Amino acid sequence: MFKAYHDNARDTFQVFRFSVTQKSVEMLKFYVSTSDLICALFWRAITRAHLKLFPDDPHTCMMLACDIRKRIGVSQAYCGNASFPLIMHMSKTAMMRQSITSTAMHIRHHIGLLSAGFVHQVMEFMATPQSVQYLMSMFHPTKSFFSASIINKFPMFDMLNFGFGKPVHVDIPAYLNPGFSIWMPTRSQSQPLYVNLSLNHKVFDIMQADSEFRHFVDI
């Protein structure tokens, strides 16, 4: 199962670390990728918490950092960053009426829409003044928001070497904005990744009692 660890306490929010086991991966797999399903699990739990805290706000959104090397023709030998922030929206009530698999398929569908033309269109919008207002409203503390940066498949343990040998542990900086998560690899086959997720304490308190979330998360 997932297992939660508390770390880096702050006044209103903190980073929670969830270790993802192979057993949870197999329980969740269906017609979509493992990452789609884990994203759906966390996005749905955050949305249900926000629905209780802010019932007047009808929408929820998710941002997923996608590797677009193949989609826009960037060489796989390029070692720089080639990720694209894919933003998905859904009404909270619509999400609550569907299954976790349906939410994961919603995520997979939007990933499939990524093309070179779509990326260029969004980049043109991001260069406008309206984009700043759009992003600021999305990151407001009262908004239901989940972001995933999935870097656990990067060969960090085998390739990283800054002159002191290969790392025995890879982690993140202490600070993340609420709703943002970074997925990190481990050396354990039974717990292949950590989901480091920053949450408002009120949101986390509700998630602890969330039956769907707790089915896969051991807190």
Tab-separated table of C-alpha atoms in Angstrom:
chain	number	residue	atom	x	y	z
A	1	MET	CA	0.000	0.000	0.000
A	2	PHE	CA	0.941	3.647	-0.004
A	3	LYS	CA	2.460	4.836	3.251
A	4	ALA	CA	2.502	8.453	4.416
A	5	TYR	CA	5.366	10.188	6.196
A	6	HIS	CA	5.094	13.668	7.707
A	7	ASP	CA	7.985	16.060	7.195
A	8	ASN	CA	8.886	19.758	7.132
A	9	ALA	CA	6.020	21.201	9.192
A	10	ARG	CA	4.929	24.759	8.423
A	11	ASP	CA	2.206	27.049	9.733
A	12	THR	CA	-0.613	26.099	7.362
A	13	PHE	CA	0.754	23.311	5.190
A	14	GLN	CA	3.569	20.808	4.938
A	15	VAL	CA	5.050	18.234	2.595
A	16	PHE	CA	3.723	14.709	3.034
A	17	ARG	CA	5.660	11.798	1.562
A	18	PHE	CA	3.743	8.787	0.263
A	19	SER	CA	5.696	5.652	-0.603
A	20	VAL	CA	4.064	3.720	-3.443
A	21	THR	CA	4.341	-0.062	-3.294
A	22	GLN	CA	4.210	-2.549	-6.145
A	23	LYS	CA	1.090	-4.076	-4.567
A	24	SER	CA	-0.762	-0.766	-4.908
A	25	VAL	CA	0.365	-0.464	-8.529
A	26	GLU	CA	-1.064	-3.869	-9.410
A	27	MET	CA	-4.324	-3.128	-7.556
A	28	LEU	CA	-4.804	0.075	-9.535
A	29	LYS	CA	-3.784	-1.014	-13.044
A	30	PHE	CA	-6.499	-1.309	-15.675
A	31	TYR	CA	-6.586	0.279	-19.148
A	32	VAL	CA	-4.388	3.246	-18.356
A	33	SER	CA	-0.861	3.785	-17.113
A	34	THR	CA	0.214	3.436	-13.503
A	35	SER	CA	0.993	7.152	-13.355
A	36	ASP	CA	-2.493	8.013	-14.656
A	37	LEU	CA	-4.109	6.016	-11.874
A	38	ILE	CA	-1.915	7.355	-9.083
A	39	CYS	CA	-2.565	10.896	-10.354
A	40	ALA	CA	-6.298	10.162	-10.358
A	41	LEU	CA	-6.153	8.817	-6.799
A	42	PHE	CA	-4.506	11.961	-5.418
A	43	TRP	CA	-6.471	14.405	-7.600
A	44	ARG	CA	-9.792	12.876	-6.535
A	45	ALA	CA	-8.881	12.919	-2.831
A	46	ILE	CA	-7.822	16.572	-2.993
A	47	THR	CA	-11.006	17.439	-4.905
A	48	ARG	CA	-13.255	15.734	-2.342
A	49	ALA	CA	-11.486	17.625	0.454
A	50	HIS	CA	-11.916	20.954	-1.329
A	51	LEU	CA	-15.544	20.153	-2.065
A	52	LYS	CA	-16.138	20.026	1.694
A	53	LEU	CA	-14.027	23.082	2.480
A	54	PHE	CA	-15.085	25.263	-0.464
A	55	PRO	CA	-18.438	23.947	-1.766
A	56	ASP	CA	-19.188	27.147	-3.710
A	57	ASP	CA	-16.208	26.642	-6.056
A	58	PRO	CA	-17.462	24.202	-8.729
A	59	HIS	CA	-14.215	23.322	-10.523
A	60	THR	CA	-11.042	21.342	-9.940
A	61	CYS	CA	-7.889	21.296	-12.028
A	62	MET	CA	-4.719	19.273	-12.400
A	63	MET	CA	-1.372	20.149	-13.957
A	64	LEU	CA	0.871	17.386	-15.269
A	65	ALA	CA	4.452	17.917	-16.418
A	66	CYS	CA	4.715	15.903	-19.663
A	67	ASP	CA	7.849	14.957	-21.579
A	68	ILE	CA	7.295	16.279	-25.108
A	69	ARG	CA	10.580	15.314	-26.753
A	70	LYS	CA	8.985	12.845	-29.182
A	71	ARG	CA	5.904	15.020	-29.720
A	72	ILE	CA	7.807	18.084	-30.968
A	73	GLY	CA	10.828	16.343	-32.496
A	74	VAL	CA	13.435	17.008	-29.811
A	75	SER	CA	16.317	14.539	-29.874
A	76	GLN	CA	16.309	11.954	-27.097
A	77	ALA	CA	19.993	12.780	-26.654
A	78	TYR	CA	19.031	16.274	-25.471
A	79	CYS	CA	19.711	16.329	-21.734
A	80	GLY	CA	17.910	19.582	-20.944
A	81	ASN	CA	14.351	20.077	-19.752
A	82	ALA	CA	11.660	19.399	-22.376
A	83	SER	CA	8.563	19.141	-20.190
A	84	PHE	CA	5.222	20.768	-20.882
A	85	PRO	CA	2.608	21.742	-18.253
A	86	LEU	CA	-0.602	20.046	-19.373
A	87	ILE	CA	-3.567	21.570	-17.489
A	88	MET	CA	-6.852	19.670	-17.140
A	89	HIS	CA	-10.143	20.948	-15.729
A	90	MET	CA	-13.249	19.164	-14.515
A	91	SER	CA	-16.287	20.012	-12.427
A	92	LYS	CA	-16.095	18.602	-8.919
A	93	THR	CA	-19.549	17.026	-9.168
A	94	ALA	CA	-18.668	15.331	-12.483
A	95	MET	CA	-15.543	13.833	-10.926
A	96	MET	CA	-17.481	12.574	-7.909
A	97	ARG	CA	-19.953	10.763	-10.198
A	98	GLN	CA	-17.232	8.764	-11.948
A	99	SER	CA	-14.864	5.991	-10.904
A	100	ILE	CA	-11.150	6.337	-10.283
A	101	THR	CA	-10.524	4.525	-13.568
A	102	SER	CA	-12.707	7.030	-15.443
A	103	THR	CA	-10.704	9.904	-13.937
A	104	ALA	CA	-7.482	8.183	-14.994
A	105	MET	CA	-8.878	7.755	-18.521
A	106	HIS	CA	-9.730	11.481	-18.531
A	107	ILE	CA	-6.068	12.191	-17.755
A	108	ARG	CA	-4.855	9.753	-20.421
A	109	HIS	CA	-7.210	11.303	-23.009
A	110	HIS	CA	-5.761	14.776	-22.443
A	111	ILE	CA	-2.198	13.482	-22.627
A	112	GLY	CA	-3.126	12.013	-26.003
A	113	LEU	CA	-4.170	15.465	-27.235
A	114	LEU	CA	-0.615	16.789	-26.932
A	115	SER	CA	0.810	17.638	-30.340
A	116	ALA	CA	3.370	20.079	-31.678
A	117	GLY	CA	0.558	22.403	-32.799
A	118	PHE	CA	-1.150	22.290	-29.406
A	119	VAL	CA	2.127	22.976	-27.587
A	120	HIS	CA	2.890	26.001	-29.784
A	121	GLN	CA	-0.653	27.319	-29.322
A	122	VAL	CA	-0.359	27.150	-25.529
A	123	MET	CA	3.107	28.719	-25.592
A	124	GLU	CA	1.690	31.656	-27.553
A	125	PHE	CA	-1.015	32.080	-24.917
A	126	MET	CA	1.555	31.897	-22.104
A	127	ALA	CA	3.348	34.870	-23.663
A	128	THR	CA	0.252	37.067	-23.186
A	129	PRO	CA	-0.586	39.116	-20.053
A	130	GLN	CA	-3.818	37.122	-19.637
A	131	SER	CA	-1.834	33.962	-18.858
A	132	VAL	CA	-0.468	35.422	-15.612
A	133	GLN	CA	-3.964	36.139	-14.310
A	134	TYR	CA	-5.073	32.669	-15.370
A	135	LEU	CA	-2.238	30.947	-13.511
A	136	MET	CA	-2.573	33.084	-10.398
A	137	SER	CA	-6.261	32.215	-10.110
A	138	MET	CA	-5.483	28.515	-10.532
A	139	PHE	CA	-2.917	28.547	-7.696
A	140	HIS	CA	-5.181	30.351	-5.215
A	141	PRO	CA	-5.293	28.511	-1.828
A	142	THR	CA	-9.057	28.027	-2.055
A	143	LYS	CA	-8.824	26.315	-5.456
A	144	SER	CA	-8.879	22.558	-5.842
A	145	PHE	CA	-5.519	21.954	-7.508
A	146	PHE	CA	-3.109	19.039	-7.945
A	147	SER	CA	0.172	19.076	-9.850
A	148	ALA	CA	2.425	16.111	-10.610
A	149	SER	CA	6.071	16.181	-11.690
A	150	ILE	CA	6.819	12.523	-12.354
A	151	ILE	CA	10.581	12.068	-12.399
A	152	ASN	CA	10.828	8.707	-10.631
A	153	LYS	CA	11.729	6.919	-13.890
A	154	PHE	CA	14.814	9.033	-14.461
A	155	PRO	CA	17.925	6.845	-13.938
A	156	MET	CA	19.171	9.019	-11.088
A	157	PHE	CA	20.888	6.306	-9.079
A	158	ASP	CA	22.877	5.000	-12.051
A	159	MET	CA	23.705	8.197	-13.966
A	160	LEU	CA	24.167	10.929	-11.351
A	161	ASN	CA	27.759	11.328	-10.196
A	162	PHE	CA	29.221	14.696	-9.238
A	163	GLY	CA	32.592	13.255	-8.253
A	164	PHE	CA	31.489	11.682	-4.969
A	165	GLY	CA	30.124	8.424	-6.360
A	166	LYS	CA	26.566	7.395	-7.163
A	167	PRO	CA	23.831	8.619	-4.771
A	168	VAL	CA	22.328	6.324	-2.162
A	169	HIS	CA	19.252	8.545	-1.799
A	170	VAL	CA	17.528	11.167	-3.954
A	171	ASP	CA	15.149	13.738	-2.465
A	172	ILE	CA	13.554	17.145	-3.045
A	173	PRO	CA	14.031	20.601	-1.515
A	174	ALA	CA	12.013	21.120	1.644
A	175	TYR	CA	9.585	23.615	0.109
A	176	LEU	CA	6.681	22.930	-2.264
A	177	ASN	CA	3.571	25.034	-2.806
A	178	PRO	CA	0.323	23.353	-1.662
A	179	GLY	CA	-1.051	21.009	-4.305
A	180	PHE	CA	2.328	20.401	-5.960
A	181	SER	CA	3.897	16.958	-5.933
A	182	ILE	CA	7.234	15.545	-7.085
A	183	TRP	CA	7.567	11.798	-7.585
A	184	MET	CA	10.999	10.466	-6.663
A	185	PRO	CA	12.565	7.023	-7.178
A	186	THR	CA	13.780	4.670	-4.483
A	187	ARG	CA	16.065	1.650	-4.517
A	188	SER	CA	13.271	-0.603	-3.251
A	189	GLN	CA	11.386	-2.866	-5.675
A	190	SER	CA	8.462	-3.224	-3.258
A	191	GLN	CA	8.210	0.591	-2.826
A	192	PRO	CA	9.480	1.925	-6.178
A	193	LEU	CA	8.599	5.609	-5.710
A	194	TYR	CA	7.748	8.385	-3.278
A	195	VAL	CA	5.041	10.945	-3.962
A	196	ASN	CA	6.151	14.107	-2.148
A	197	LEU	CA	2.973	16.204	-1.918
A	198	SER	CA	2.483	19.540	-0.177
A	199	LEU	CA	-0.956	19.922	1.420
A	200	ASN	CA	-2.871	22.408	3.506
A	201	HIS	CA	-3.394	20.795	6.937
A	202	LYS	CA	-7.183	21.073	6.661
A	203	VAL	CA	-7.092	19.273	3.307
A	204	PHE	CA	-4.878	16.530	4.697
A	205	ASP	CA	-7.136	16.038	7.712
A	206	ILE	CA	-10.076	15.370	5.399
A	207	MET	CA	-8.002	13.094	3.171
A	208	GLN	CA	-7.137	10.947	6.190
A	209	ALA	CA	-10.829	10.043	6.476
A	210	ASP	CA	-11.381	9.620	2.723
A	211	SER	CA	-12.474	5.994	2.168
A	212	GLU	CA	-11.227	5.690	-1.443
A	213	PHE	CA	-7.876	7.292	-0.621
A	214	ARG	CA	-7.406	5.215	2.533
A	215	HIS	CA	-8.100	2.032	0.577
A	216	PHE	CA	-4.691	2.551	-1.040
A	217	VAL	CA	-2.955	4.751	1.534
A	218	ASP	CA	-1.723	3.624	4.955
A	219	ILE	CA	-1.446	6.731	7.150
